[in-house]
PDB file of C-alpha atoms in Angstrom:
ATOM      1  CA  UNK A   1       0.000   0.000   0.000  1.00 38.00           C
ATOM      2  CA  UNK A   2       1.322   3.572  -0.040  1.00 44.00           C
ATOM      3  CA  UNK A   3       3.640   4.192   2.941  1.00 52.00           C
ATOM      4  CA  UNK A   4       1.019   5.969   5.120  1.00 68.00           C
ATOM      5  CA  UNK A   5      -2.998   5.351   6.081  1.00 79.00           C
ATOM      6  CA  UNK A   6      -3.096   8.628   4.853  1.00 88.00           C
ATOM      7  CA  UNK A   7      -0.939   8.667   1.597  1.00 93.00           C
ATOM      8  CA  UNK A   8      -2.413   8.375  -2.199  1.00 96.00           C
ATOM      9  CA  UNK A   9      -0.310   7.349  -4.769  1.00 96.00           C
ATOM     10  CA  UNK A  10      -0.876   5.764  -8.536  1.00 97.00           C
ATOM     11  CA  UNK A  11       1.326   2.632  -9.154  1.00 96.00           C
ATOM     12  CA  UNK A  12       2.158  -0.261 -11.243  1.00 96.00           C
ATOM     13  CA  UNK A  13       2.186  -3.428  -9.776  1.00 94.00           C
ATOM     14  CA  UNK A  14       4.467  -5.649 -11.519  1.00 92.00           C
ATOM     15  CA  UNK A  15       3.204  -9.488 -13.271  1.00 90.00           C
ATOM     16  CA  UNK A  16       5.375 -11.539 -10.576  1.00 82.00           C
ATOM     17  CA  UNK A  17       6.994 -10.754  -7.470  1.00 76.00           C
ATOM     18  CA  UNK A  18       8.133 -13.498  -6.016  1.00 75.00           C
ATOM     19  CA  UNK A  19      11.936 -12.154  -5.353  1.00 72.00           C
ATOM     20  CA  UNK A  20      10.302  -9.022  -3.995  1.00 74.00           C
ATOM     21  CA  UNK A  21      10.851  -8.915   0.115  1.00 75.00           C
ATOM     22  CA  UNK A  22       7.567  -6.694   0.779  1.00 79.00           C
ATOM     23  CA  UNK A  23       3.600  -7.728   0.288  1.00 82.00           C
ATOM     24  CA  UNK A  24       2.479  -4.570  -2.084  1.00 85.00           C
ATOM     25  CA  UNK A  25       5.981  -4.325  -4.692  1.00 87.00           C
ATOM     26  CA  UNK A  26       5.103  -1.214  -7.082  1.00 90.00           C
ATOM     27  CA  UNK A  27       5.963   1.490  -9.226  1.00 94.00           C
ATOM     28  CA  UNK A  28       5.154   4.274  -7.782  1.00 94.00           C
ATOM     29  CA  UNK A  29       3.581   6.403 -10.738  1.00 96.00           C
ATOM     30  CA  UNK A  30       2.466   9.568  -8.435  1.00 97.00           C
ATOM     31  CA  UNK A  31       2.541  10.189  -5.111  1.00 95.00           C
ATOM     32  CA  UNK A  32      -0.204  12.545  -4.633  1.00 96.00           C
ATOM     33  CA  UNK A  33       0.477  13.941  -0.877  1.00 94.00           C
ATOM     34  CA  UNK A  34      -2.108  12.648   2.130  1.00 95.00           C
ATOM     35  CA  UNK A  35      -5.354  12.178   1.836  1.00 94.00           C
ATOM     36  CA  UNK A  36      -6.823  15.025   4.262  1.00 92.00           C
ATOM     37  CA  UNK A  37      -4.713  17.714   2.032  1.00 93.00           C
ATOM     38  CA  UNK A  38      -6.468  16.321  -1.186  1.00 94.00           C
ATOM     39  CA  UNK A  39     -10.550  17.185  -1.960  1.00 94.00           C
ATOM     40  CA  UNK A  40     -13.296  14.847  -2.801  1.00 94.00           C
ATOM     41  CA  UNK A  41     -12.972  15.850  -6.383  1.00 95.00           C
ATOM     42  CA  UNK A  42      -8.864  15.382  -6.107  1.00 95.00           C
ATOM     43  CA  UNK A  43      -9.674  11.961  -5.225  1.00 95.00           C
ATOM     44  CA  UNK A  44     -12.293  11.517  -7.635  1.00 95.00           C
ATOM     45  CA  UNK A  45      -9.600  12.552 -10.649  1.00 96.00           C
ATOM     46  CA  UNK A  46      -7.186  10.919  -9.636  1.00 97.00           C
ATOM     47  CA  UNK A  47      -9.180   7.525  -9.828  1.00 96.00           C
ATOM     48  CA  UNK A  48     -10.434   8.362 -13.484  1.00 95.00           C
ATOM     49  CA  UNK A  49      -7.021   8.770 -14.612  1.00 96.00           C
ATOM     50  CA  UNK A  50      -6.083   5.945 -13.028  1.00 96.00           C
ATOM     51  CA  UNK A  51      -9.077   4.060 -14.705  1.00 94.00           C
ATOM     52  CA  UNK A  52      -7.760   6.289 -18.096  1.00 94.00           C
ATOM     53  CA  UNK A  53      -4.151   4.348 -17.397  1.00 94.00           C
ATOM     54  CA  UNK A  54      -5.225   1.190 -17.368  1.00 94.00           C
ATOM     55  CA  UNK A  55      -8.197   1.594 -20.451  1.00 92.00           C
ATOM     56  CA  UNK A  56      -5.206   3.364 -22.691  1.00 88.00           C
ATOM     57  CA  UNK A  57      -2.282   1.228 -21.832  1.00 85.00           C
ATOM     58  CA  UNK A  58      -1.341  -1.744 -22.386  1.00 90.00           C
ATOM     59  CA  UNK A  59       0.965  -4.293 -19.846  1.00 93.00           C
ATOM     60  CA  UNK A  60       4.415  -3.129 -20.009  1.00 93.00           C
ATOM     61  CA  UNK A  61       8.269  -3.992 -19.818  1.00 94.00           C
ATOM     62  CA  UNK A  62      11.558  -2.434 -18.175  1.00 95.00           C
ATOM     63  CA  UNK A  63      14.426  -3.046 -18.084  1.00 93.00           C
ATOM     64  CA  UNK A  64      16.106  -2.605 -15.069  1.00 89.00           C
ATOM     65  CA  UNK A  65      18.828  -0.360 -14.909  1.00 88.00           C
ATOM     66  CA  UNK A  66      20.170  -1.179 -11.326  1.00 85.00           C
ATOM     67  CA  UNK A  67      20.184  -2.434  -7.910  1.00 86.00           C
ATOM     68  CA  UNK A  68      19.966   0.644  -5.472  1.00 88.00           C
ATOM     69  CA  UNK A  69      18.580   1.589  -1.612  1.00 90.00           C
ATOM     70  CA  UNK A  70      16.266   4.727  -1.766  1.00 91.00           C
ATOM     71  CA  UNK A  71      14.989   6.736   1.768  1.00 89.00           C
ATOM     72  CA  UNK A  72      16.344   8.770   4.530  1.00 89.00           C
ATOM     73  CA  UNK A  73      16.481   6.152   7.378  1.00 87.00           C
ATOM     74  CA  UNK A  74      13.932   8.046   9.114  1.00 89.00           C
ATOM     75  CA  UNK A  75      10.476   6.824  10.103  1.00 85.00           C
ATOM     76  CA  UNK A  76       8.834   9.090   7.158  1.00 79.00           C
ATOM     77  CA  UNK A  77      11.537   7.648   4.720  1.00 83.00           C
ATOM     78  CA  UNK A  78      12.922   4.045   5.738  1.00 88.00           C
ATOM     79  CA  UNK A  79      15.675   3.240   3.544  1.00 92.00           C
ATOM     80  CA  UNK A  80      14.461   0.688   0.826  1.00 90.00           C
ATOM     81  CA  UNK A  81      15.678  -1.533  -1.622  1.00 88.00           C
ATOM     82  CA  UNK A  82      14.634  -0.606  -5.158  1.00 90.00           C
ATOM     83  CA  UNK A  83      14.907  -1.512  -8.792  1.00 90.00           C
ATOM     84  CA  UNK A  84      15.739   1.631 -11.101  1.00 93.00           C
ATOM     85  CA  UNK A  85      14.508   1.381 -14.401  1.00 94.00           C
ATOM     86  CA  UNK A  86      15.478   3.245 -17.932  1.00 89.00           C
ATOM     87  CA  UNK A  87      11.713   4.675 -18.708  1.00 90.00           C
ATOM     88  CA  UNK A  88      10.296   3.481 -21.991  1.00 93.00           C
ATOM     89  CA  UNK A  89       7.864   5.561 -23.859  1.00 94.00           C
ATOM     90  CA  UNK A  90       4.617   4.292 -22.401  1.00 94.00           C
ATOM     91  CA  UNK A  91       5.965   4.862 -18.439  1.00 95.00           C
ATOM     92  CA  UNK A  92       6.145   8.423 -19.599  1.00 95.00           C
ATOM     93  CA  UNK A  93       2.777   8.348 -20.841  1.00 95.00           C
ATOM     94  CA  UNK A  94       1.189   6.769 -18.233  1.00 95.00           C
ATOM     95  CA  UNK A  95       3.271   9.810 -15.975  1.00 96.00           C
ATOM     96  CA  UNK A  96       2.152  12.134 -17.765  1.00 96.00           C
ATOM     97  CA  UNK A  97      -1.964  11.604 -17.102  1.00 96.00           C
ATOM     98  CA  UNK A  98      -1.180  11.554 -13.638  1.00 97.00           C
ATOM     99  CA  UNK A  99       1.601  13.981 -13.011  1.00 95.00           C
ATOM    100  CA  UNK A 100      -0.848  17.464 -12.346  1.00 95.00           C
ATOM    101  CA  UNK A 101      -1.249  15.724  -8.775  1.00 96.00           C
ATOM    102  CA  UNK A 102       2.390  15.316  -7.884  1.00 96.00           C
ATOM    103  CA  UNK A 103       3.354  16.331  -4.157  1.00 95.00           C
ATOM    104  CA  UNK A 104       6.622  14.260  -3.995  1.00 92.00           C
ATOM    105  CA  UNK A 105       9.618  16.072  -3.411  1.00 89.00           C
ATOM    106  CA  UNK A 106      11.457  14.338  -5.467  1.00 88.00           C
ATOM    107  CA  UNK A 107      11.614  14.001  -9.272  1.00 91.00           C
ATOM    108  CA  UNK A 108       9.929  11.315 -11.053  1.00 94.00           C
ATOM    109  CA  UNK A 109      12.474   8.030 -10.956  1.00 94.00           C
ATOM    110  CA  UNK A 110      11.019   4.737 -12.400  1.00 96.00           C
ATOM    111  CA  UNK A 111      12.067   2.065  -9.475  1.00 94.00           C
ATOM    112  CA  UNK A 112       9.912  -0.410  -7.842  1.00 91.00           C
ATOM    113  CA  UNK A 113      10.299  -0.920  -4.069  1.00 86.00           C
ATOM    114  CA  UNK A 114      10.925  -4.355  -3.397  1.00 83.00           C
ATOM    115  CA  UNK A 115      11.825  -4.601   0.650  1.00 84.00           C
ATOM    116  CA  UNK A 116      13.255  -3.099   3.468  1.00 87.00           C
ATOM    117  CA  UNK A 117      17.248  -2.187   2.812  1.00 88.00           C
ATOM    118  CA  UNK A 118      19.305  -5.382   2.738  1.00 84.00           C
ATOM    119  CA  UNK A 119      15.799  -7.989   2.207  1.00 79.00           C
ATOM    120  CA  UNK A 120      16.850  -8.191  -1.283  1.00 72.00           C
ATOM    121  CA  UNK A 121      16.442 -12.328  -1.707  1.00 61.00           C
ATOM    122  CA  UNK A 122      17.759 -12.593  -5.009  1.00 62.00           C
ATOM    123  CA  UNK A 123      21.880 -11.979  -5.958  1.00 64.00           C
ATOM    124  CA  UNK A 124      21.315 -10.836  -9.430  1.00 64.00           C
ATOM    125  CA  UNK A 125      18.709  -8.600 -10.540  1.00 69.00           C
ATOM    126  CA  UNK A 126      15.850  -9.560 -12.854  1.00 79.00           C
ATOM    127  CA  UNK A 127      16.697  -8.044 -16.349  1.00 85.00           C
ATOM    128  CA  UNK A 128      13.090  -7.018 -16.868  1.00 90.00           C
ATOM    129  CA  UNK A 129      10.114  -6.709 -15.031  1.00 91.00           C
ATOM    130  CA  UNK A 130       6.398  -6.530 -16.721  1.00 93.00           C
ATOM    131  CA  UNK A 131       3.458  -4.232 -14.849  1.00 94.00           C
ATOM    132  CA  UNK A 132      -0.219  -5.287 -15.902  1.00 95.00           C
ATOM    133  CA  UNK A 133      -2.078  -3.793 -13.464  1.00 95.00           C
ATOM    134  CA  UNK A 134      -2.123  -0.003 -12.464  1.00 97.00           C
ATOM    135  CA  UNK A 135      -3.229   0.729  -8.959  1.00 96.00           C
ATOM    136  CA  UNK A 136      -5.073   4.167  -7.021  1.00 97.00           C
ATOM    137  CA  UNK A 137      -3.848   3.871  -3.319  1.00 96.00           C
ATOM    138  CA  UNK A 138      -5.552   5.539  -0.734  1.00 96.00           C
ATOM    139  CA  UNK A 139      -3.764   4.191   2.168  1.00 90.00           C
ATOM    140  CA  UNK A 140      -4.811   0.705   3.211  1.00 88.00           C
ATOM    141  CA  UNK A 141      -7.185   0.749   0.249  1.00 93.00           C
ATOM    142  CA  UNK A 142      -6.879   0.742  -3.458  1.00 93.00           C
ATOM    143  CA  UNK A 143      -8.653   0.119  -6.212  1.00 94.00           C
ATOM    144  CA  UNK A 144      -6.766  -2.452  -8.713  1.00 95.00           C
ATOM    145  CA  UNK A 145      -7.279  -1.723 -12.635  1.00 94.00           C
ATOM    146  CA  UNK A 146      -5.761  -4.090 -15.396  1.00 94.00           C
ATOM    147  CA  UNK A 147      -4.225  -2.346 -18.304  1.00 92.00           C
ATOM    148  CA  UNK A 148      -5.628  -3.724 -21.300  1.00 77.00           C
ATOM    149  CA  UNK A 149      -5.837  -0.737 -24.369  1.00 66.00           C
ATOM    150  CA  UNK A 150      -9.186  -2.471 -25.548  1.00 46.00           C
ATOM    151  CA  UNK A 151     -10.139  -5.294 -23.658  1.00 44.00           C
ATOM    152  CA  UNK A 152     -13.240  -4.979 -21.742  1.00 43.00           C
ATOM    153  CA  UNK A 153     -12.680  -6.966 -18.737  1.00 47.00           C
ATOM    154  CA  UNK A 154     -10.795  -4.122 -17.088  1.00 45.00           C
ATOM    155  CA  UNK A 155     -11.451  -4.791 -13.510  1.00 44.00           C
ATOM    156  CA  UNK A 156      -9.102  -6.986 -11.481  1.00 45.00           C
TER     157      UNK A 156
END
């Protein structure tokens, strides 16, 4: 889930995850602040473009670039092994619908968190990881939306 009961984010959520050290592994596509700062109608656009995501896309590919530990260390910002990927076309598509409710301080870095620093169960990384599914957190809740770019079973 996002890192908070209060946090909304849109994210990938990757085909398998099996190496991955954590229950909810994802690509964070937005992090879109808490939920108390955000309005009913926030919320509500942020779902449609989620829903928009997963009707226009299709299941995706990266390749990872690296291995690499992302966070502070503090309890806001645990330190976290990720995957960093090189961003394909369609990531920066998919960014793009959802980037107008950015709060992250940071800039946009395609990596999926897989554990807590040093979980990492695997010695090599994969090469590539597929996404299928696109995801609107609102903390311990989310609504789960498979990309399909035509198919009309979109709902997970």
């Amino acid at each position: 889930m996002a890192s908070n009961e209060n946090d909304v984010m849109v994210a990938l959520l990757p085909i398998v995850s099996d190496w991955a050290s954590i229950e909810f592994p994802h690509l964070t596509l937005v992090y879109a602040g808490k939920k108390d700062d955000l309005s009913p109608s926030d919320l509500d656009g942020l779902s449609k473009a989620t829903l928009s995501i997963a009707m226009l896309g299709r299941p995706l590919t990266l390749r990872t670039l690296t291995k690499d530990v992302f966070g502070d260390g503090t309890t806001d910002s645990p330190k976290v092994d990720v995957l960093r990927f090189h961003p394909s076309l369609d990531l920066l598509k998919m960014r793009t619908i959802v980037e107008d409710w950015n709060a992250s301080e940071h800039p946009f870095n395609p990596h999926l968190t897989v554990g807590p620093e040093g979980t990492w169960k695997v010695d090599s990384s994969p090469v590539m990881v597929a996404f299928d599914v696109v995801a609107f957190c609102v903390g311990n809740e989310r609504q789960e939306f498979r990309m399909s770019r035509g198919m009309s079973d979109n709902y997970v």
